Every structure is written in structure tokens, then in C-alpha cells.
mmCIF file of N, CA and C in Angstrom:
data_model
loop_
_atom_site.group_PDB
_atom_site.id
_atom_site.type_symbol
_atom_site.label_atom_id
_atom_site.label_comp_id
_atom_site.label_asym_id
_atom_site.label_seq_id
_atom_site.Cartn_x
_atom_site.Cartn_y
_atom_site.Cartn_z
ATOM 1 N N UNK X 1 10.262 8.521 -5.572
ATOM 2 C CA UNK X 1 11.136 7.390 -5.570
ATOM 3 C C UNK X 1 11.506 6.958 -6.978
ATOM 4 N N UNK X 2 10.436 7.671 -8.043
ATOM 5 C CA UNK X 2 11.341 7.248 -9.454
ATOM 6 C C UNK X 2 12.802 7.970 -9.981
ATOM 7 N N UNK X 3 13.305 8.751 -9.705
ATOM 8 C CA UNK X 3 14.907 8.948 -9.516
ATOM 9 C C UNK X 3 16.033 8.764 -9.051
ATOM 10 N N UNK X 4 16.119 8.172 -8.086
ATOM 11 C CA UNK X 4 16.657 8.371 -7.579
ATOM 12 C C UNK X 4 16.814 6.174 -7.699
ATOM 13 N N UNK X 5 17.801 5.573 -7.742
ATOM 14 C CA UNK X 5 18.938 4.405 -7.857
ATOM 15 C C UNK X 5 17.921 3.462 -6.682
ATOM 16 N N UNK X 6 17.286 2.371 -6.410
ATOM 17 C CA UNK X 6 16.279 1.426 -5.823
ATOM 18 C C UNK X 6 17.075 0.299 -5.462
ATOM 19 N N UNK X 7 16.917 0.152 -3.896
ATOM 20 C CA UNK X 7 17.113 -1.070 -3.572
ATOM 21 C C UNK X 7 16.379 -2.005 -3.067
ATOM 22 N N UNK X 8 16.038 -3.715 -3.365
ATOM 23 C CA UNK X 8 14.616 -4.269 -2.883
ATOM 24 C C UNK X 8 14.907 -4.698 -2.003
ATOM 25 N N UNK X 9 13.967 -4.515 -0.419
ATOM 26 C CA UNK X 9 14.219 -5.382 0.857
ATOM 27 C C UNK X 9 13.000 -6.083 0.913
ATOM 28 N N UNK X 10 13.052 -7.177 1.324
ATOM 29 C CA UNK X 10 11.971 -8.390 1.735
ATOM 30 C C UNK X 10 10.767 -7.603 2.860
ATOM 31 N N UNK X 11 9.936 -7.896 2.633
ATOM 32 C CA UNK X 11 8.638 -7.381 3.042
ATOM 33 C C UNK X 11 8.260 -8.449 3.883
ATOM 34 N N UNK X 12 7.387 -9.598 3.255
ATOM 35 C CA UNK X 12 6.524 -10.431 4.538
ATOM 36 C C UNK X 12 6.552 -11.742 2.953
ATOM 37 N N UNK X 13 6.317 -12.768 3.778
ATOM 38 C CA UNK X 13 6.067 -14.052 2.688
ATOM 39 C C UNK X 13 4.830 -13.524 2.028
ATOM 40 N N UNK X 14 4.413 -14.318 1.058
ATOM 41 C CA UNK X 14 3.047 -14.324 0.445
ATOM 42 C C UNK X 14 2.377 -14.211 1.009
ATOM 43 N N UNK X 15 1.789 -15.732 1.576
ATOM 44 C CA UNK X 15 1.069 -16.208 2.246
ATOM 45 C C UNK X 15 0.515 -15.784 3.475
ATOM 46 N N UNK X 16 1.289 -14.036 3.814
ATOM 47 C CA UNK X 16 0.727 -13.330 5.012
ATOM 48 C C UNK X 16 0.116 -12.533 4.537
ATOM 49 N N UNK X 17 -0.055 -12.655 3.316
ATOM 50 C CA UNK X 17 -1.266 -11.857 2.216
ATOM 51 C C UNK X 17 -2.717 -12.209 2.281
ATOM 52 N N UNK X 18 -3.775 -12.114 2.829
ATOM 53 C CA UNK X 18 -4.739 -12.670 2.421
ATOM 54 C C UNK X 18 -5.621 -11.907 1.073
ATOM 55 N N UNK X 19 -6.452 -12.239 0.563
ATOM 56 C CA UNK X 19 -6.647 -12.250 -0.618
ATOM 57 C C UNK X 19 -7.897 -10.657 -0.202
ATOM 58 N N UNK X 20 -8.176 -9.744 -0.351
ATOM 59 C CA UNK X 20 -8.621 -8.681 0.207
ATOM 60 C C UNK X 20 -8.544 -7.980 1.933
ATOM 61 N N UNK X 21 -7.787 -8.071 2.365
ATOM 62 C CA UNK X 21 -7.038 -8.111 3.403
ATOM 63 C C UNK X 21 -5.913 -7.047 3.312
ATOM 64 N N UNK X 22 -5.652 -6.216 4.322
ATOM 65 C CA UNK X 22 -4.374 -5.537 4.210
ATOM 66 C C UNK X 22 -3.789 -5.978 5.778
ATOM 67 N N UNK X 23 -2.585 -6.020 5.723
ATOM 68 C CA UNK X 23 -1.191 -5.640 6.499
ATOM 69 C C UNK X 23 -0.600 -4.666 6.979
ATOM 70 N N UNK X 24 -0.146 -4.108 7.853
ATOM 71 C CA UNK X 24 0.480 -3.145 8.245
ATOM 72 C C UNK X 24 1.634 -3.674 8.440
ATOM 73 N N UNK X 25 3.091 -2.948 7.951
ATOM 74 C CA UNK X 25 4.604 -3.160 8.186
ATOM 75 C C UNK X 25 5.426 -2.184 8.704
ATOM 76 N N UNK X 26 6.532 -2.231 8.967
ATOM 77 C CA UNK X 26 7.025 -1.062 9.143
ATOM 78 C C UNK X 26 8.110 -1.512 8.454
ATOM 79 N N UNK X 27 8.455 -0.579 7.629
ATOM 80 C CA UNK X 27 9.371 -0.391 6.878
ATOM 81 C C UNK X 27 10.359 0.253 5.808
ATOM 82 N N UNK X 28 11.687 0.495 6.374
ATOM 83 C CA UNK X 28 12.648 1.543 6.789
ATOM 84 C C UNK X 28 11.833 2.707 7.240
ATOM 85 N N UNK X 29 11.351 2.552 8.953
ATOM 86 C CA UNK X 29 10.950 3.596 9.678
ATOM 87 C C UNK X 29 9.795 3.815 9.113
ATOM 88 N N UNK X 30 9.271 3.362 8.132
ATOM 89 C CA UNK X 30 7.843 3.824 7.545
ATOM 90 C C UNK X 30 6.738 3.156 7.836
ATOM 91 N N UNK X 31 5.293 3.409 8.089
ATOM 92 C CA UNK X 31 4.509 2.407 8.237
ATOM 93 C C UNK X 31 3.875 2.096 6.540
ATOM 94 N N UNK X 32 3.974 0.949 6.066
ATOM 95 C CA UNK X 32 3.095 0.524 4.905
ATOM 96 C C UNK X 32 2.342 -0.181 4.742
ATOM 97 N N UNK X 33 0.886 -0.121 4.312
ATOM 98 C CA UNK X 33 -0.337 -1.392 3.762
ATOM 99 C C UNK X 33 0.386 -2.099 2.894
ATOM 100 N N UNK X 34 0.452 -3.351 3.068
ATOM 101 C CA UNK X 34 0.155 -4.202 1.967
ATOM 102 C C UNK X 34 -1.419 -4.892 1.730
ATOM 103 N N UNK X 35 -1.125 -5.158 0.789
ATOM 104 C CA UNK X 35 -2.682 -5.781 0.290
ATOM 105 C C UNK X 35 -2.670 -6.516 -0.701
ATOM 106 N N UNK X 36 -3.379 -7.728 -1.313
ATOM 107 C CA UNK X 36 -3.462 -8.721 -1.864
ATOM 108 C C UNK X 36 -4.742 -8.495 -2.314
ATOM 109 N N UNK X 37 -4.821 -8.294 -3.802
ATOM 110 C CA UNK X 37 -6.677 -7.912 -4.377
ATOM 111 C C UNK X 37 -6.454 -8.442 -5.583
ATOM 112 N N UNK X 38 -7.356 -9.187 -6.306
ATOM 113 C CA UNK X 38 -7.121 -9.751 -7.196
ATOM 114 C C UNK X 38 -6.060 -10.437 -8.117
ATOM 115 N N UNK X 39 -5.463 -11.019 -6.858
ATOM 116 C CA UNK X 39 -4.713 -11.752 -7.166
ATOM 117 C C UNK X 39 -3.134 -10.666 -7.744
ATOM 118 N N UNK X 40 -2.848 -9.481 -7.044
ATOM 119 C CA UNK X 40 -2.385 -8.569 -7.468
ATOM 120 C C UNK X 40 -1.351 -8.299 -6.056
ATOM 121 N N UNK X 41 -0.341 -7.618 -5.736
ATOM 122 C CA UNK X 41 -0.545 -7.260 -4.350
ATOM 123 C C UNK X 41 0.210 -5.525 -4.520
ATOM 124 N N UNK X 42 -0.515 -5.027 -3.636
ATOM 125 C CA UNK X 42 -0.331 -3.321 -4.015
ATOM 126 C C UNK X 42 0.188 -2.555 -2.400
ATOM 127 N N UNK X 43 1.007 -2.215 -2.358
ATOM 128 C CA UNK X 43 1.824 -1.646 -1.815
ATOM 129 C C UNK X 43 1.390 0.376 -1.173
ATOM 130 N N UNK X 44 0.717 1.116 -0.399
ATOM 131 C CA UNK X 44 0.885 2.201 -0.252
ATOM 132 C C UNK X 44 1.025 2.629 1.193
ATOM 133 N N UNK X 45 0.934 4.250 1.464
ATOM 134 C CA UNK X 45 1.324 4.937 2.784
ATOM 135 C C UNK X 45 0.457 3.657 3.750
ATOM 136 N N UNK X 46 0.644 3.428 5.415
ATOM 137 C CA UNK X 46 0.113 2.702 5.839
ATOM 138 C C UNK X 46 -0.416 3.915 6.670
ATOM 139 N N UNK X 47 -0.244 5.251 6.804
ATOM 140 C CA UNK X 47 -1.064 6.252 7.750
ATOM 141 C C UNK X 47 -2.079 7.422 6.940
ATOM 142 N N UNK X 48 -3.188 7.206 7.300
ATOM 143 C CA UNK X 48 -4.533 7.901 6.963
ATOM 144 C C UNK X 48 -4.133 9.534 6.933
ATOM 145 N N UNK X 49 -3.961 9.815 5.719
ATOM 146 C CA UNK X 49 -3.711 11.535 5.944
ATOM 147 C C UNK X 49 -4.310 12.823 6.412
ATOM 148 N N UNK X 50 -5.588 12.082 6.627
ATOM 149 C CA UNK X 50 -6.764 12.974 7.468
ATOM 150 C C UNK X 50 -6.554 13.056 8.779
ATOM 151 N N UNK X 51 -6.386 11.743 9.505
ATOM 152 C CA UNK X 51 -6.094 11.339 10.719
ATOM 153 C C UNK X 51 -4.785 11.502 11.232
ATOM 154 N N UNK X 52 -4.066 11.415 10.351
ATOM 155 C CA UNK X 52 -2.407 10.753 10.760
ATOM 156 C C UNK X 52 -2.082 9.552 11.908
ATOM 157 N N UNK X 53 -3.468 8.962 11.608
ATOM 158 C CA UNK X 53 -3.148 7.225 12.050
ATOM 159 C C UNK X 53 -2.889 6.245 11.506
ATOM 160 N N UNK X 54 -1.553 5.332 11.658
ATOM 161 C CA UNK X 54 -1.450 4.179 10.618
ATOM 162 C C UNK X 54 -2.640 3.122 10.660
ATOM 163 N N UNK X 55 -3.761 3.352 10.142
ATOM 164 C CA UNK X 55 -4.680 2.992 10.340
ATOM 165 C C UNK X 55 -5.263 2.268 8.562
ATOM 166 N N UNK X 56 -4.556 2.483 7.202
ATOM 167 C CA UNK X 56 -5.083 2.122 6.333
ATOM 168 C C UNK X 56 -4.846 0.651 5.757
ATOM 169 N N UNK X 57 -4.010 -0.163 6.980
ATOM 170 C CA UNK X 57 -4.005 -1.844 6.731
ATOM 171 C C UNK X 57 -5.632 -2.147 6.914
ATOM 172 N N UNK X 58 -6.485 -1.670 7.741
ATOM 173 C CA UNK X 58 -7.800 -2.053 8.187
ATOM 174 C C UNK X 58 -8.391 -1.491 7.870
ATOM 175 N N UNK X 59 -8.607 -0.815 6.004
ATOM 176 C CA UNK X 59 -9.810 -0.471 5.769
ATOM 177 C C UNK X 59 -10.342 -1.453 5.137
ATOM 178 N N UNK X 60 -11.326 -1.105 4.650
ATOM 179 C CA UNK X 60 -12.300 -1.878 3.600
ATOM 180 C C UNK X 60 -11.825 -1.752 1.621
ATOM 181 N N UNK X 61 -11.283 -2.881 1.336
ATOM 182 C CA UNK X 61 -10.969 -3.227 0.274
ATOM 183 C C UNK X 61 -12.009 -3.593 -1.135
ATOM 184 N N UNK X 62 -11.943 -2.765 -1.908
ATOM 185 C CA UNK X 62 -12.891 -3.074 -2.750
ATOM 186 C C UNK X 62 -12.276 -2.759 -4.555
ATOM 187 N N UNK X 63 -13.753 -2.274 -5.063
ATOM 188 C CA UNK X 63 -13.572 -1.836 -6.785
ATOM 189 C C UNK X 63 -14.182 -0.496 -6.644
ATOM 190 N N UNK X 64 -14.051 0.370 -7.513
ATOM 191 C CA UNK X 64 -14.614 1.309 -7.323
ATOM 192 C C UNK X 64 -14.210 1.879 -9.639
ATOM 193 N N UNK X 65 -15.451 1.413 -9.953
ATOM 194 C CA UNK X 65 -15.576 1.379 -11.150
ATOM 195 C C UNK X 65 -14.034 0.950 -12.002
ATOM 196 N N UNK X 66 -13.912 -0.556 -11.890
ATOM 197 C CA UNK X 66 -13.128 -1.261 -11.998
ATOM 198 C C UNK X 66 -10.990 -0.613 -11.858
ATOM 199 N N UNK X 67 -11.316 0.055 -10.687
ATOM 200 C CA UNK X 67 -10.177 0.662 -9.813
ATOM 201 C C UNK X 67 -10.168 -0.290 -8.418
ATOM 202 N N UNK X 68 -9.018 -1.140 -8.480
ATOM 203 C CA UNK X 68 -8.814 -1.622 -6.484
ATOM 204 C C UNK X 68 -8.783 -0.407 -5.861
ATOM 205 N N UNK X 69 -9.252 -0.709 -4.764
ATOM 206 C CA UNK X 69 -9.406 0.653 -3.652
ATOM 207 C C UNK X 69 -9.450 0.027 -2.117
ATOM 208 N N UNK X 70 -8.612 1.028 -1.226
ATOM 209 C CA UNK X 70 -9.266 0.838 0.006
ATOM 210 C C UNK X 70 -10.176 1.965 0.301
ATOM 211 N N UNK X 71 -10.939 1.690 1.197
ATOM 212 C CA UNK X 71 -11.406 2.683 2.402
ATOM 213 C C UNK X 71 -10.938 3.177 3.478
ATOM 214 N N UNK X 72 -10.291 4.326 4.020
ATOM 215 C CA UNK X 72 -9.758 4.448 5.022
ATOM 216 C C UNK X 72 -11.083 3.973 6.131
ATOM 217 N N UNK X 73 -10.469 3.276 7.081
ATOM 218 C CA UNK X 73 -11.803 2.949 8.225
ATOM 219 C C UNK X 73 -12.023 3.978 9.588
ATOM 220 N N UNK X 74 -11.148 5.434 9.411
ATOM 221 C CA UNK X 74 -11.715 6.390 10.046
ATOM 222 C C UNK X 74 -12.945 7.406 9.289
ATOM 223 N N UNK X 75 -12.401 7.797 8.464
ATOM 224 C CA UNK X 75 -13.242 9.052 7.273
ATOM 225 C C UNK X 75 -13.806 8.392 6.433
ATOM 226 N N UNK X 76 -13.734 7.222 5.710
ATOM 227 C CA UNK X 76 -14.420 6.707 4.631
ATOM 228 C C UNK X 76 -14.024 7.307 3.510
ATOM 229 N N UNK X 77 -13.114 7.745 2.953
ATOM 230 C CA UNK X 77 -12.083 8.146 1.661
ATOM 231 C C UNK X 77 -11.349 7.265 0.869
ATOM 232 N N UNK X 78 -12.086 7.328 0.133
ATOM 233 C CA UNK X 78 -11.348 6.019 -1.127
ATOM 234 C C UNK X 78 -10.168 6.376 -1.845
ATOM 235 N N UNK X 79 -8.893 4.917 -1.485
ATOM 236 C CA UNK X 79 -7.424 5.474 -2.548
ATOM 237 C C UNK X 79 -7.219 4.382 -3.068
ATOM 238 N N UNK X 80 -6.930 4.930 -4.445
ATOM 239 C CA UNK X 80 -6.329 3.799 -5.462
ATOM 240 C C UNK X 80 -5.079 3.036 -4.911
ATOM 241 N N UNK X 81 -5.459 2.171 -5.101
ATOM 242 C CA UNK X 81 -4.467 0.590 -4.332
ATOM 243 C C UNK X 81 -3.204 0.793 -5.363
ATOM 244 N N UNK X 82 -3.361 1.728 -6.761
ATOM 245 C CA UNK X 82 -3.014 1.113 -8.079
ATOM 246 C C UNK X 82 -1.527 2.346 -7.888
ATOM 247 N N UNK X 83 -1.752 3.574 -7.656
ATOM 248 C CA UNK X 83 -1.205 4.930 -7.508
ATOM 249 C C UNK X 83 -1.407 5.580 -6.317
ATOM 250 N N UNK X 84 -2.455 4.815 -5.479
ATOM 251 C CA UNK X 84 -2.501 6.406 -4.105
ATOM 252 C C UNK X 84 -3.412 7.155 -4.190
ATOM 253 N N UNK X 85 -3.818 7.836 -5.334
ATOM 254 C CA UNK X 85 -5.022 8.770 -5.329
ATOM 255 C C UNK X 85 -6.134 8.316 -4.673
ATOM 256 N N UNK X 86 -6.291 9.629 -4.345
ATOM 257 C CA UNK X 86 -7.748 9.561 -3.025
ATOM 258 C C UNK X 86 -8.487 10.239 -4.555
ATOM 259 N N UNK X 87 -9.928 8.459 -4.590
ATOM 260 C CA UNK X 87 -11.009 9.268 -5.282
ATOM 261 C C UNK X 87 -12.297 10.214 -4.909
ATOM 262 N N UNK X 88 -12.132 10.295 -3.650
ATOM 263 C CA UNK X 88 -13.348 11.434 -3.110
ATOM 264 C C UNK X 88 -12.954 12.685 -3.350
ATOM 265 N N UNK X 89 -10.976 13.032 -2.704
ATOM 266 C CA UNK X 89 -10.766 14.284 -2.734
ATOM 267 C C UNK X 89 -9.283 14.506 -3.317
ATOM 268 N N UNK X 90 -9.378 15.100 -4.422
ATOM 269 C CA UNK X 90 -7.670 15.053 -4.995
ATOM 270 C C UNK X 90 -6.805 15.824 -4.515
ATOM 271 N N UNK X 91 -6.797 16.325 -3.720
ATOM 272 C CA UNK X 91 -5.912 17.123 -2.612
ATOM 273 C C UNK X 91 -5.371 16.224 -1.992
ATOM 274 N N UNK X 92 -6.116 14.912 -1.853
ATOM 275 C CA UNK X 92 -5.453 14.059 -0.263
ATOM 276 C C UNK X 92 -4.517 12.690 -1.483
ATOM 277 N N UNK X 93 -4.196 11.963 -1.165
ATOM 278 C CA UNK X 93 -3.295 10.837 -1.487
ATOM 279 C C UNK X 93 -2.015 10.643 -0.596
ATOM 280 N N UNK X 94 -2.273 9.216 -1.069
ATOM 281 C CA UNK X 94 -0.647 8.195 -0.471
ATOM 282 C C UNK X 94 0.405 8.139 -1.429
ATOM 283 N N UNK X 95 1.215 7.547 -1.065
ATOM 284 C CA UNK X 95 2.209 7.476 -1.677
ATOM 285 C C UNK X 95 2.570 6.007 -1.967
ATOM 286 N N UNK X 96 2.469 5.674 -3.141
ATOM 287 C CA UNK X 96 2.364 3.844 -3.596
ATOM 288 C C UNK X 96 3.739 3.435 -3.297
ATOM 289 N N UNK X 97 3.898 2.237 -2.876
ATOM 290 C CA UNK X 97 5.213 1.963 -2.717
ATOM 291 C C UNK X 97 5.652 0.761 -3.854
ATOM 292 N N UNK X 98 6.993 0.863 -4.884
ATOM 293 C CA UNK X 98 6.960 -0.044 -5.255
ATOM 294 C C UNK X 98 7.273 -1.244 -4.801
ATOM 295 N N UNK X 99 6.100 -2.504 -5.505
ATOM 296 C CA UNK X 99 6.029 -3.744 -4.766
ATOM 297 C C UNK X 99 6.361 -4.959 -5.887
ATOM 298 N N UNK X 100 7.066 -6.009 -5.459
ATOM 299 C CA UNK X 100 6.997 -7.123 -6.510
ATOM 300 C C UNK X 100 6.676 -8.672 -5.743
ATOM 301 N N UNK X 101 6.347 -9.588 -6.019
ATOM 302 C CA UNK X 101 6.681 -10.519 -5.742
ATOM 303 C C UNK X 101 7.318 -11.685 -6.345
ATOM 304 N N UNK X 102 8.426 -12.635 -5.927
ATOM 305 C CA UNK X 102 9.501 -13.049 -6.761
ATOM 306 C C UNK X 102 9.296 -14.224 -5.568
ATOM 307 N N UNK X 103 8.694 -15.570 -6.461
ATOM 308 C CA UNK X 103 8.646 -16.754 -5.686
ATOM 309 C C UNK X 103 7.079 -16.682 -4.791
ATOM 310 N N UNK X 104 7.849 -16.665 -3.254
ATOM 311 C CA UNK X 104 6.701 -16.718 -2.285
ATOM 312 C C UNK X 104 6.905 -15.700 -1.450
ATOM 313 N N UNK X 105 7.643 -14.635 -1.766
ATOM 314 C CA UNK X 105 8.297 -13.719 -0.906
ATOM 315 C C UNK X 105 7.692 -12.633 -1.740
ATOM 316 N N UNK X 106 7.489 -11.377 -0.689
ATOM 317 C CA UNK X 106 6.573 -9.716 -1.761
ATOM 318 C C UNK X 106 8.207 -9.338 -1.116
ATOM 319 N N UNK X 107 8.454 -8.367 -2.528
ATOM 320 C CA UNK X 107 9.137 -6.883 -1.939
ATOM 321 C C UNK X 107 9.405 -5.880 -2.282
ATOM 322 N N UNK X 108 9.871 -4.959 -1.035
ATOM 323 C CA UNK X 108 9.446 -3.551 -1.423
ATOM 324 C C UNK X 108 11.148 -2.983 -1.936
ATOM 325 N N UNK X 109 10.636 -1.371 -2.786
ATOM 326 C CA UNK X 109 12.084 -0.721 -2.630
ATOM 327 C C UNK X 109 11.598 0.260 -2.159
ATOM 328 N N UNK X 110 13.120 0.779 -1.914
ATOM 329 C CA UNK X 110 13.366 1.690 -0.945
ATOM 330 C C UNK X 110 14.402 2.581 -1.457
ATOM 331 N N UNK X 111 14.903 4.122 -1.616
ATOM 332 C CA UNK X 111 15.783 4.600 -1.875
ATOM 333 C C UNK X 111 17.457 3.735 -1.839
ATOM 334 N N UNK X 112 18.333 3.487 -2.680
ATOM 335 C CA UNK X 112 19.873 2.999 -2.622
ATOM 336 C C UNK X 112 20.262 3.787 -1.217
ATOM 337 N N UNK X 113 20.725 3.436 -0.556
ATOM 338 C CA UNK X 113 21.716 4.366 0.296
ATOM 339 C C UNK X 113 23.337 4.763 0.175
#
């Protein structure tokens, strides 16, 4: 998504952020985590690539030697909240989505059409 011309669509208010907590969205046809971690909010794939269940709004949110991370809550595979990388196995990763928030509103882009 860094080449190609970005357009931002509205995601979810803030405040449907909780503060280590993820979200599941769908958006443009995609499923995505959001997540709210230190006061940060990080954006990636919302389906477990082991599984291929949108299952990574409900993992377990943490640090992992001062890296945000979830846990997927099927396999237990840690991905950087920051980029996507899976730190157990570098073969596997998500795909980060870019995220901003502007006011009280998060949002995402998405390819220009």
C-alpha cells in the first residue's frame, strides 16, 4: 500500500477503542484489528494466517521486549502491532494497515480508486 495514491475512510470513533483491547471491522471487504495500546492505536490483518480465522481482534495484547504485540488466541503466535511481523515465526505476518486518528475519530487508508 506504500505506492500506490491513499485514500482515508473513517473506521470507528475513539472511544470504541479500549485501551488494550482489539476490534474487529470490516473494511473495504477486509476484516481488520484495531487496537488501542499505549495510548497508540495500531491497525493490522484481522484474520489469523495459520487458521484463516478473523480471529486476531481477540487475542491477548501485550509487550514483548518493549514491542506492542498481540497473541493470536488460536496458536499463540506473537505479531508486532507496530509492522505485522510474527515474532515466533518470520515466514508468517500481517499486513499493518495504515491508521491515524484526527479528533475523536481513527482512520484507515485504503488504495485511491
Amino acid at each position: 500500500m506504500t505506492t500506490q495514491a491513499m485514500q482515508w475512510l473513517p473506521a470507528c470513533e475513539l472511544a470504541a477503542l479500549e485501551e488494550g483491547l482489539g476490534r474487529s471491522l470490516l473494511h473495504g471487504g477486509e476484516v481488520v484489528a484495531l487496537f488501542r495500546c499505549g495510548g497508540a492505536v495500531y491497525a493490522i490483518d484481522g484474520v489469523d494466517p495459520v487458521s484463516g480465522v478473523a480471529v486476531m481482534a481477540l487475542g491477548l495484547v501485550g509487550d514483548c521486549q518493549g514491542e506492542p504485540m498481540v497473541a493470536s488466541p488460536l496458536y499463540k503466535q506473537r505479531y508486532s502491532l507496530r509492522d505485522g511481523r510474527c515474532l515466533d515465526n518470520p515466514a508468517l505476518g500481517l499486513r499493518p494497515w495504515p491508521v491515524k486518528v484526527d479528533g475523536e475519530r481513527v482512520w484507515l487508508a485504503v488504495p485511491a480508486r
